[in-house]
Structures are given as structure tokens and as C-alpha cells.
Amino acid sequence: MDAQMKQADSMRSVQAAMQIAVVRDQLQWGCGLYSLILCGATANLIKHRSLPPFIAGPLVLGGFGLSYLADMAYGTKMIRIRQEAEHILANEKVRLVPPASAPFRRFWEIEAAEVSTKEIPRVGALWPSNWFPKSPATKQN
């Protein structure tokens, strides 16, 4: 059993490392594209003394997107995500209850009972789905 746990932990570590490596690759490509857009915007600003309005969105949103990727690739974002996951597992376990038809639902009886006592509307009853008819309208003669 201990060997299986070590192997499972090793696989989890490899998956986490792969996820971080993918984000770092996305960051490199994103920085290249953002640099190209920024150089074009700067050249346009020098030549015409103004920026076209449509370029402001990509410049601002691109900066936020790259900051997010940089935080995940090199910052503390993965640690904060892990801490949030630990909080959910410790304090909000009812969010993880599988549907009733799942074969492993029997392991979740206490949490399932807690969920079933709450008055929680199903997703289909929430906005904006209540704007649309539930079934096609039928014409009556």
C-alpha cells in the first residue's frame, strides 16, 4: 500500500510539473505576441501621434493575461490554488458530492444528506435559462 501511495504521489508531482511547464510555454508565446503588438502600437504612436481605439483592449487585457500566466508559472499562484483546494476539502466538502447515480456515492452519505436538506435550486431553474421556454410551443387549432 505504501508503494502505491508513493507511485500516486510521484504521478501527481509529474502532472503538476507538466502543468507548470505548459503555463511557462504559454507565457513565452504570449510574451512574444504581446511584444509584437506593443511594438506595432508604439510605432503607430510615433508615426501618427495617436493610437487606434481598437488596440487599447488587447494592450490592457494582454497585460492582465500575461500577469496571470507569470504568476502561475513563476509566482505563488499554484500555492494559493492548493491552499484554496485544502480549504474546500476541509470546510466545503458538500460541494464535492457526486450525483446519486455515481457508483461511489455510498461513500458520501453524510455529505449527501446535508446537501439534500438544503433548498438549492437546480442550475436549469436559474437565470438566464428561465427566459427560454422549457419545451417547444405547440400550436393548437
Short mmCIF file of C-alpha atoms in Angstrom, two decimals, residues 7-115:
data_model
loop_
_atom_site.label_atom_id
_atom_site.label_comp_id
_atom_site.label_asym_id
_atom_site.label_seq_id
_atom_site.Cartn_x
_atom_site.Cartn_y
_atom_site.Cartn_z
CA GLN A 7 3.67 5.96 -7.01
CA ALA A 8 0.44 8.00 -6.88
CA ASP A 9 2.33 10.93 -5.34
CA SER A 10 5.01 10.64 -8.00
CA MET A 11 2.37 10.72 -10.75
CA ARG A 12 0.72 13.75 -9.13
CA SER A 13 4.07 15.54 -8.98
CA VAL A 14 4.76 14.80 -12.65
CA GLN A 15 1.31 16.10 -13.63
CA ALA A 16 1.81 19.30 -11.61
CA ALA A 17 5.24 19.82 -13.16
CA MET A 18 3.77 19.29 -16.63
CA GLN A 19 1.04 21.84 -15.91
CA ILE A 20 3.60 24.41 -14.79
CA ALA A 21 5.75 23.68 -17.86
CA VAL A 22 2.74 24.19 -20.16
CA VAL A 23 1.96 27.52 -18.50
CA ARG A 24 5.59 28.62 -18.88
CA ASP A 25 5.45 27.74 -22.59
CA GLN A 26 2.19 29.67 -22.99
CA LEU A 27 3.81 32.62 -21.21
CA GLN A 28 6.75 32.62 -23.64
CA TRP A 29 4.48 32.57 -26.69
CA GLY A 30 2.14 35.13 -25.16
CA CYS A 31 5.02 37.48 -24.35
CA GLY A 32 6.23 37.22 -27.94
CA LEU A 33 2.81 38.08 -29.33
CA TYR A 34 2.28 40.86 -26.79
CA SER A 35 5.70 42.33 -27.63
CA LEU A 36 4.81 42.34 -31.32
CA ILE A 37 1.51 44.12 -30.63
CA LEU A 38 3.23 46.58 -28.29
CA CYS A 39 5.95 47.37 -30.85
CA GLY A 40 3.32 47.93 -33.54
CA ALA A 41 1.33 50.21 -31.22
CA THR A 42 4.45 52.16 -30.33
CA ALA A 43 5.43 52.58 -34.00
CA ASN A 44 1.90 53.77 -34.78
CA LEU A 45 2.02 56.19 -31.86
CA ILE A 46 5.32 57.66 -33.09
CA LYS A 47 4.12 57.95 -36.68
CA HIS A 48 0.55 59.20 -36.16
CA ARG A 49 0.72 60.69 -32.63
CA SER A 50 -2.31 58.61 -31.58
CA LEU A 51 -3.39 55.03 -31.06
CA PRO A 52 -6.38 53.48 -32.79
CA PRO A 53 -9.13 52.77 -30.23
CA PHE A 54 -9.31 49.06 -31.10
CA ILE A 55 -5.72 48.46 -29.95
CA ALA A 56 -6.33 49.63 -26.37
CA GLY A 57 -8.29 46.48 -25.44
CA PRO A 58 -5.61 43.97 -26.45
CA LEU A 59 -2.91 46.07 -24.77
CA VAL A 60 -4.72 46.23 -21.44
CA LEU A 61 -6.20 42.72 -21.45
CA GLY A 62 -2.96 41.21 -22.73
CA GLY A 63 -1.10 42.72 -19.80
CA PHE A 64 -3.54 41.19 -17.33
CA GLY A 65 -3.40 37.82 -19.09
CA LEU A 66 0.38 37.75 -19.10
CA SER A 67 0.47 38.77 -15.44
CA TYR A 68 -1.83 35.85 -14.60
CA LEU A 69 0.35 33.39 -16.54
CA ALA A 70 3.54 34.78 -14.99
CA ASP A 71 2.07 34.44 -11.51
CA MET A 72 1.12 30.82 -12.23
CA ALA A 73 4.43 29.95 -13.91
CA TYR A 74 6.87 31.68 -11.59
CA GLY A 75 4.89 33.19 -8.71
CA THR A 76 2.82 31.84 -5.85
CA LYS A 77 -0.45 31.20 -7.72
CA MET A 78 -0.13 27.39 -7.56
CA ILE A 79 0.43 27.61 -3.79
CA ARG A 80 -2.64 29.83 -3.38
CA ILE A 81 -4.70 27.43 -5.52
CA ARG A 82 -3.55 24.49 -3.39
CA GLN A 83 -4.44 26.36 -0.20
CA GLU A 84 -7.90 27.14 -1.58
CA ALA A 85 -8.37 23.48 -2.53
CA GLU A 86 -7.38 22.43 1.00
CA HIS A 87 -9.91 24.91 2.39
CA ILE A 88 -12.66 23.49 0.16
CA LEU A 89 -11.81 19.92 1.18
CA ALA A 90 -11.83 20.85 4.86
CA ASN A 91 -14.77 23.27 5.05
CA GLU A 92 -16.94 22.88 1.95
CA LYS A 93 -16.97 19.15 1.31
CA VAL A 94 -20.65 19.24 0.36
CA ARG A 95 -19.64 20.87 -2.93
CA LEU A 96 -17.90 17.63 -3.92
CA VAL A 97 -20.86 15.25 -3.52
CA PRO A 98 -21.25 13.14 -6.69
CA PRO A 99 -24.63 12.64 -8.38
CA ALA A 100 -26.94 9.95 -6.99
CA SER A 101 -26.24 7.58 -9.91
CA ALA A 102 -22.46 7.52 -9.29
CA PRO A 103 -21.30 4.09 -8.03
CA PHE A 104 -19.15 5.64 -5.30
CA ARG A 105 -21.97 7.84 -3.92
CA ARG A 106 -22.30 5.45 -0.96
CA PHE A 107 -19.04 6.84 0.43
CA TRP A 108 -20.64 10.30 0.59
CA GLU A 109 -23.81 9.56 2.61
CA ILE A 110 -23.20 12.16 5.36
CA GLU A 111 -22.42 14.97 2.92
CA ALA A 112 -25.26 13.86 0.60
CA ALA A 113 -27.74 14.07 3.46
CA GLU A 114 -26.52 17.60 4.24
CA VAL A 115 -26.96 18.64 0.60
#
